[in-house]
CSV table of C-alpha atoms in Angstrom, one decimal:
chain,number,residue,atom,x,y,z
A,1,MET,CA,66.0,57.2,88.6
A,2,ALA,CA,67.0,57.5,85.0
A,3,ALA,CA,70.7,56.9,84.1
A,4,THR,CA,70.9,60.6,83.2
A,5,ASP,CA,69.9,61.6,86.7
A,6,PHE,CA,72.9,59.8,88.3
A,7,LYS,CA,75.1,62.0,90.4
A,8,ASP,CA,78.8,61.1,90.6
A,9,TYR,CA,79.5,62.1,94.2
A,10,TYR,CA,83.3,61.6,93.7
A,11,GLN,CA,83.2,64.0,90.7
A,12,ILE,CA,81.1,66.5,92.6
A,13,LEU,CA,83.7,66.7,95.4
A,14,GLY,CA,86.6,66.5,93.0
A,15,VAL,CA,88.2,63.4,94.5
A,16,ASN,CA,88.9,59.9,93.1
A,17,LYS,CA,87.3,56.6,94.4
A,18,SER,CA,90.4,55.8,96.4
A,19,ALA,CA,90.2,59.0,98.4
A,20,THR,CA,90.5,58.7,102.2
A,21,GLN,CA,88.0,60.1,104.6
A,22,GLU,CA,90.3,63.0,105.3
A,23,ASP,CA,90.6,63.7,101.6
A,24,ILE,CA,86.8,63.8,101.3
A,25,LYS,CA,86.5,66.0,104.3
A,26,LYS,CA,89.0,68.5,103.0
A,27,ALA,CA,87.4,68.7,99.6
A,28,PHE,CA,84.0,69.2,101.2
A,29,ARG,CA,85.1,72.0,103.4
A,30,LYS,CA,86.8,73.8,100.5
A,31,LEU,CA,83.7,73.6,98.3
A,32,ALA,CA,81.3,74.4,101.1
A,33,ARG,CA,83.1,77.6,101.8
A,34,LYS,CA,83.1,78.5,98.1
A,35,TYR,CA,79.4,77.9,97.4
A,36,HIS,CA,77.9,78.7,100.8
A,37,PRO,CA,74.7,80.8,100.5
A,38,ASP,CA,76.0,83.4,102.9
A,39,VAL,CA,78.7,84.4,100.4
A,40,ASN,CA,76.6,83.9,97.3
A,41,GLN,CA,73.5,85.9,98.1
A,42,GLY,CA,70.8,85.4,95.5
A,43,ASN,CA,73.0,83.1,93.3
A,44,LYS,CA,70.8,80.1,92.5
A,45,GLU,CA,73.6,78.3,90.7
A,46,ALA,CA,75.8,78.5,93.7
A,47,GLU,CA,72.9,77.4,95.9
A,48,ALA,CA,72.3,74.3,93.8
A,49,ARG,CA,76.0,73.4,93.9
A,50,PHE,CA,76.1,73.8,97.7
A,51,LYS,CA,73.2,71.3,98.0
A,52,GLU,CA,75.0,68.9,95.7
A,53,VAL,CA,78.2,69.2,97.7
A,54,ASN,CA,76.3,68.5,100.9
A,55,GLU,CA,74.5,65.6,99.4
A,56,ALA,CA,77.8,64.0,98.1
A,57,TYR,CA,79.5,64.5,101.5
A,58,GLU,CA,76.6,63.0,103.4
A,59,VAL,CA,77.0,59.8,101.4
A,60,LEU,CA,80.8,59.5,101.0
A,61,SER,CA,81.6,60.5,104.6
A,62,ASP,CA,79.5,57.6,105.9
A,63,PRO,CA,81.4,54.3,105.4
A,64,GLU,CA,78.3,52.2,105.2
A,65,LYS,CA,76.6,54.5,102.6
A,66,ARG,CA,79.8,54.8,100.7
A,67,GLN,CA,80.2,51.0,100.4
A,68,LYS,CA,76.6,50.7,99.1
A,69,TYR,CA,77.2,53.6,96.7
A,70,ASP,CA,80.4,52.0,95.4
A,71,GLN,CA,78.7,48.6,94.9
A,72,PHE,CA,75.4,49.6,93.5
A,73,GLY,CA,76.1,53.0,91.9
A,74,GLN,CA,73.0,55.0,91.1
A,75,TYR,CA,70.7,52.3,92.6
A,76,TRP,CA,72.3,52.3,96.1
A,77,LYS,CA,69.4,54.1,97.7
A,78,GLN,CA,66.7,51.7,96.5
A,79,VAL,CA,68.7,48.6,97.1
A,80,GLY,CA,69.6,49.8,100.5
A,81,GLN,CA,66.1,49.4,101.8
A,82,GLY,CA,63.9,47.9,99.2
A,83,PHE,CA,64.0,44.2,100.3
A,84,PRO,CA,62.4,43.4,103.6
A,85,GLY,CA,64.1,40.4,105.1
A,86,GLY,CA,66.9,40.6,102.6
A,87,ALA,CA,67.1,39.9,98.9
A,88,SER,CA,68.4,36.4,99.5
A,89,GLY,CA,65.1,35.5,101.1
A,90,ALA,CA,63.5,36.1,97.7
A,91,GLY,CA,66.0,33.9,95.9
A,92,VAL,CA,67.9,36.8,94.4
A,93,ASP,CA,71.7,37.2,95.0
A,94,MET,CA,72.8,40.8,94.9
A,95,ASN,CA,76.5,40.1,95.4
A,96,GLY,CA,78.3,40.9,92.2
A,97,PHE,CA,75.1,41.8,90.4
A,98,ASP,CA,75.7,44.1,87.4
A,99,PHE,CA,73.3,47.0,87.7
A,100,GLY,CA,75.0,48.8,84.9
A,101,GLN,CA,73.1,46.7,82.3
A,102,TYR,CA,69.9,48.6,83.1
A,103,SER,CA,69.2,52.1,81.7
A,104,SER,CA,67.0,53.0,84.7
A,105,PHE,CA,65.8,51.6,88.0
A,106,ASP,CA,62.4,51.0,86.5
A,107,ASP,CA,64.0,48.5,84.0
A,108,PHE,CA,65.7,46.7,86.9
A,109,ILE,CA,62.5,46.4,88.9
A,110,ASN,CA,60.4,45.3,85.9
A,111,GLU,CA,62.9,42.5,85.2
A,112,LEU,CA,63.1,41.6,88.8
A,113,LEU,CA,59.3,41.4,89.1
A,114,GLY,CA,59.3,39.3,85.9
A,115,ARG,CA,61.5,36.8,87.7
A,116,PHE,CA,59.1,36.6,90.6
A,117,ALA,CA,56.2,36.2,88.3
A,118,GLY,CA,58.0,33.5,86.4
A,119,GLY,CA,58.6,31.7,89.7
A,120,ASN,CA,55.0,31.9,90.7
A,121,ARG,CA,53.4,28.6,90.1
A,122,GLY,CA,50.0,30.2,90.1
A,123,GLY,CA,51.1,32.0,87.0
A,124,GLY,CA,47.9,34.1,86.9
A,125,GLN,CA,48.8,37.4,88.5
A,126,SER,CA,51.0,40.1,87.0
A,127,TYR,CA,52.6,43.0,88.9
A,128,SER,CA,53.5,46.5,87.9
A,129,TYR,CA,56.0,49.0,89.2
A,130,ARG,CA,55.1,52.7,89.5
A,131,THR,CA,56.7,55.9,90.7
A,132,SER,CA,54.5,58.2,92.6
A,133,THR,CA,54.6,62.0,92.1
A,134,GLY,CA,55.9,62.4,95.6
A,135,GLY,CA,59.2,60.7,94.6
A,136,ALA,CA,58.5,57.4,96.5
A,137,SER,CA,58.3,54.1,94.7
A,138,GLY,CA,56.0,51.2,95.3
A,139,PHE,CA,54.3,48.2,93.8
A,140,GLY,CA,50.7,47.5,92.8
A,141,GLY,CA,49.2,44.1,93.5
A,142,PHE,CA,52.2,42.6,95.3
A,143,ASN,CA,51.6,43.0,99.0
A,144,ASP,CA,54.3,40.6,100.1
A,145,PHE,CA,57.0,42.6,98.5
A,146,GLY,CA,57.8,46.0,100.2
A,147,GLY,CA,57.8,49.2,98.2
A,148,PHE,CA,61.0,51.1,97.5
A,149,GLN,CA,61.1,54.5,99.3
A,150,ASP,CA,63.3,57.2,97.7
A,151,MET,CA,65.5,58.1,100.6
A,152,GLY,CA,67.4,60.5,98.3
A,153,ARG,CA,64.9,63.3,99.3
A,154,ASN,CA,67.0,64.2,102.3
A,155,VAL,CA,68.5,67.3,100.8
A,156,ALA,CA,67.2,70.4,102.5
A,157,GLN,CA,64.4,72.1,100.6
A,158,ASP,CA,63.7,75.8,100.5
A,159,SER,CA,60.3,77.4,100.5
A,160,GLU,CA,59.0,80.8,99.5
A,161,ALA,CA,56.1,83.0,100.8
A,162,THR,CA,54.8,86.5,100.0
A,163,ILE,CA,54.6,89.2,102.6
A,164,THR,CA,52.7,92.5,102.0
A,165,LEU,CA,53.9,95.6,103.8
A,166,SER,CA,52.8,99.2,103.9
A,167,PHE,CA,55.1,101.8,102.5
A,168,ALA,CA,55.8,103.0,106.1
A,169,GLU,CA,56.7,99.5,107.3
A,170,ALA,CA,59.0,98.9,104.3
A,171,PHE,CA,60.7,102.3,104.5
A,172,ASN,CA,61.3,102.2,108.3
A,173,GLY,CA,61.6,98.5,108.9
A,174,VAL,CA,59.3,96.3,110.9
A,175,GLN,CA,59.1,93.1,112.9
A,176,LYS,CA,56.5,90.6,111.8
A,177,ARG,CA,55.3,87.3,113.3
A,178,PHE,CA,54.6,84.2,111.2
A,179,ASN,CA,53.0,80.9,112.0
A,180,LEU,CA,54.7,78.0,110.4
A,181,GLY,CA,52.5,75.1,111.3
A,182,ASN,CA,53.2,74.4,115.0
A,183,GLU,CA,56.0,77.0,115.1
A,184,THR,CA,55.8,80.8,115.5
A,185,ILE,CA,58.7,82.9,114.5
A,186,ASP,CA,59.5,86.7,114.6
A,187,VAL,CA,61.2,88.1,111.5
A,188,ARG,CA,62.8,91.5,111.4
A,189,ILE,CA,62.2,93.2,108.0
A,190,PRO,CA,65.1,95.7,107.5
A,191,ALA,CA,64.5,99.2,106.5
A,192,GLY,CA,64.4,99.8,102.7
A,193,ALA,CA,62.6,96.7,101.5
A,194,LYS,CA,61.2,97.2,98.0
A,195,PRO,CA,58.7,95.3,95.8
A,196,GLY,CA,60.4,92.0,94.8
A,197,SER,CA,62.9,92.0,97.6
A,198,ARG,CA,63.7,88.5,98.9
A,199,LEU,CA,64.5,88.1,102.6
A,200,ARG,CA,66.1,84.8,103.7
A,201,VAL,CA,65.2,83.2,107.0
A,202,LYS,CA,67.8,80.5,107.7
A,203,GLY,CA,66.6,77.1,108.7
A,204,LYS,CA,62.9,77.8,108.6
A,205,GLY,CA,62.0,76.0,105.4
A,206,PRO,CA,60.0,72.8,105.3
A,207,ALA,CA,60.9,69.8,107.4
A,208,PRO,CA,63.0,67.3,105.5
A,209,ALA,CA,61.1,64.6,103.7
A,210,SER,CA,63.5,61.9,104.9
A,211,PRO,CA,63.9,60.9,108.5
A,212,LEU,CA,67.6,60.3,107.8
A,213,SER,CA,68.2,64.1,107.6
A,214,GLN,CA,67.6,66.6,110.3
A,215,ARG,CA,68.6,69.6,108.1
A,216,ARG,CA,66.0,72.1,107.1
A,217,GLY,CA,66.1,74.4,104.2
A,218,ASP,CA,65.5,78.2,104.3
A,219,LEU,CA,62.4,80.3,104.1
A,220,TYR,CA,62.4,83.1,101.5
A,221,LEU,CA,60.0,86.0,102.0
A,222,VAL,CA,59.2,88.0,98.8
A,223,VAL,CA,58.1,91.5,99.6
A,224,GLU,CA,55.0,93.2,98.1
A,225,LEU,CA,53.9,96.7,98.9
A,226,ALA,CA,50.3,97.8,99.4
A,227,THR,CA,49.2,100.6,97.1
A,228,HIS,CA,50.0,104.1,98.3
A,229,PRO,CA,47.7,107.0,97.4
A,230,PHE,CA,50.7,109.3,96.6
A,231,PHE,CA,54.0,107.5,96.3
A,232,LYS,CA,55.0,105.0,93.6
A,233,PHE,CA,58.3,103.4,92.5
A,234,ASP,CA,60.2,104.3,89.4
A,235,GLY,CA,63.1,101.9,89.5
A,236,ASP,CA,65.0,102.6,92.8
A,237,ASN,CA,63.5,106.1,93.1
A,238,LEU,CA,60.2,107.3,94.4
A,239,VAL,CA,57.9,109.2,92.1
A,240,CYS,CA,54.8,111.3,92.9
A,241,GLU,CA,52.6,113.8,91.0
A,242,VAL,CA,51.8,117.3,92.2
A,243,GLN,CA,49.3,119.7,90.7
A,244,ILE,CA,50.0,123.4,90.3
A,245,THR,CA,47.8,126.3,89.1
A,246,PRO,CA,48.3,128.0,85.7
A,247,ASP,CA,49.7,131.2,87.3
A,248,GLU,CA,52.2,129.1,89.3
A,249,ALA,CA,53.3,127.4,86.1
A,250,VAL,CA,53.8,130.8,84.4
A,251,LEU,CA,55.2,132.8,87.2
A,252,GLY,CA,56.9,130.1,89.2
A,253,ALA,CA,56.3,129.4,92.9
A,254,THR,CA,57.5,127.7,96.1
A,255,ILE,CA,55.2,124.9,97.2
A,256,GLU,CA,55.2,122.2,99.8
A,257,VAL,CA,55.6,118.5,98.7
A,258,PRO,CA,55.3,115.4,100.9
A,259,THR,CA,58.4,113.1,101.2
A,260,PRO,CA,59.0,110.0,103.4
A,261,ASP,CA,60.5,112.4,106.0
A,262,GLY,CA,57.6,114.9,105.9
A,263,MET,CA,56.8,118.1,104.0
A,264,VAL,CA,59.6,120.0,102.2
A,265,ASP,CA,59.6,123.3,100.2
A,266,VAL,CA,60.1,122.8,96.5
A,267,LYS,CA,60.8,125.7,94.1
A,268,ILE,CA,58.7,125.6,90.9
A,269,PRO,CA,60.6,127.3,88.1
A,270,ALA,CA,58.7,129.9,86.0
A,271,GLY,CA,57.5,128.4,82.7
A,272,VAL,CA,57.4,124.8,83.9
A,273,ARG,CA,55.6,122.4,81.6
A,274,GLY,CA,53.0,119.9,82.5
A,275,GLY,CA,54.5,116.4,82.7
A,276,GLN,CA,58.0,117.8,83.6
A,277,SER,CA,59.7,116.2,86.6
A,278,LEU,CA,61.7,117.9,89.3
A,279,ARG,CA,64.3,115.8,91.2
A,280,LEU,CA,64.6,116.0,95.0
A,281,ARG,CA,68.0,114.4,95.6
A,282,GLY,CA,68.4,112.2,98.6
A,283,LYS,CA,64.6,112.3,99.4
A,284,GLY,CA,63.7,108.9,98.0
A,285,TRP,CA,63.9,105.3,99.3
A,286,ARG,CA,66.5,103.8,101.6
A,287,ASN,CA,69.1,101.4,100.0
A,288,ARG,CA,71.3,98.7,101.6
A,289,ASN,CA,74.1,101.1,102.2
A,290,GLY,CA,71.8,103.3,104.3
A,291,ASP,CA,71.8,106.0,101.6
A,292,ARG,CA,68.7,107.5,100.0
A,293,THR,CA,67.7,107.5,96.4
A,294,ASP,CA,65.9,110.5,94.8
A,295,GLN,CA,62.2,111.5,94.7
A,296,LEU,CA,60.8,112.6,91.4
A,297,VAL,CA,58.0,115.2,91.5
A,298,LYS,CA,56.0,115.1,88.3
A,299,ILE,CA,54.2,118.4,87.6
A,300,ALA,CA,50.6,118.5,86.5
A,301,ILE,CA,48.9,121.8,85.7
A,302,ALA,CA,45.4,121.9,87.1
A,303,THR,CA,42.8,124.0,85.3
A,304,PRO,CA,40.1,125.4,87.6
A,305,LYS,CA,36.5,124.7,86.5
A,306,ASN,CA,34.7,127.1,88.8
A,307,ILE,CA,36.2,130.7,89.0
A,308,SER,CA,34.9,134.0,90.3
A,309,GLU,CA,33.8,136.9,88.1
A,310,GLN,CA,36.9,138.8,89.0
A,311,GLU,CA,39.1,135.8,88.0
A,312,ARG,CA,37.3,135.4,84.8
A,313,GLU,CA,37.8,139.2,84.0
A,314,TYR,CA,41.5,138.8,84.6
A,315,TYR,CA,41.8,135.7,82.5
A,316,GLU,CA,40.0,137.5,79.7
A,317,LYS,CA,42.4,140.4,79.9
A,318,ILE,CA,45.4,138.0,79.8
A,319,ARG,CA,43.8,136.4,76.7
A,320,ASP,CA,43.5,139.7,75.0
A,321,ILE,CA,47.0,140.8,75.6
A,322,ARG,CA,48.7,137.4,75.3
A,323,THR,CA,51.6,137.2,72.8
A,324,PHE,CA,52.5,133.6,73.3
A,325,ASN,CA,50.9,131.1,70.9
A,326,PRO,CA,51.8,127.5,71.6
A,327,ARG,CA,50.2,126.4,68.3
A,328,SER,CA,52.1,128.7,66.0
A,329,ASN,CA,54.1,125.9,64.4
A,330,LEU,CA,51.0,123.9,63.4
A,331,GLN,CA,50.8,125.9,60.1
A,332,GLN,CA,53.7,124.0,58.6
A,333,PHE,CA,52.1,120.6,58.8
A,334,ARG,CA,50.2,119.1,55.8
A,335,LEU,CA,49.3,115.6,54.7
């Protein structure tokens, strides 16, 4: 652990080093209520503070851990278990040792190993200290000296997984079963889940890395929706595209349009343009309050390719008598 990674547990809880156990407990309860995830939904900063507060309380509420923390500061975890048989058996006296002279735990270990190497009459073997990617520390080439395990990894860790739902499942809500290793859980997905929604399943995160902690983190499910052939999302609203014929566009019409609740009648105003959207209020997606957003119906004018002789005759008559020219303003444009 670098010096910059050191966490002042007293400062985190807002108490001084002479605080009693009752003072520590009161400070913890106050901060735990303030930063608890249940009252800070989706607030990552509050979630991180909650974990720090729990970590600080776990150490300072335990007299033995607190004593080691007070004596060894940022190195209390490593010193607490790193010397099988006791440091005194190796000829090193920890009492009154000034750990503050080292900028990191690696520096302390390297000097300590240097002392062992200097005391080795064989004098031909050197040892190195390394930190694994998993957060545990150990030694290479020095089998008689136990590795240091990072017991600080006892803070509950959260995990995240993606779940794909159909539009119907997300709109109406559904219960899904998940296999988490040797554990099977049933999760109720509430109605109105949208793409990107994060659902929290308390206490179903990964098992703690440290045997000292029995606390588990949370599992977060991120919702994805399978592609639907008709509906799409536009922000919180649903959007769809409906084709109409040229005569319906000119004269107006009443057509049927699908919604999540089924077919509804929609009035197409005369003279509607292609690309124009009609709003069906309260026919969109469910929200957390149980209300409904809107459904936007985008109009597309479909031009028929195959028409009968009579249809062609009437289209030609319309062309001959038509007074509307949508390109009349093009004459004004020049380079």
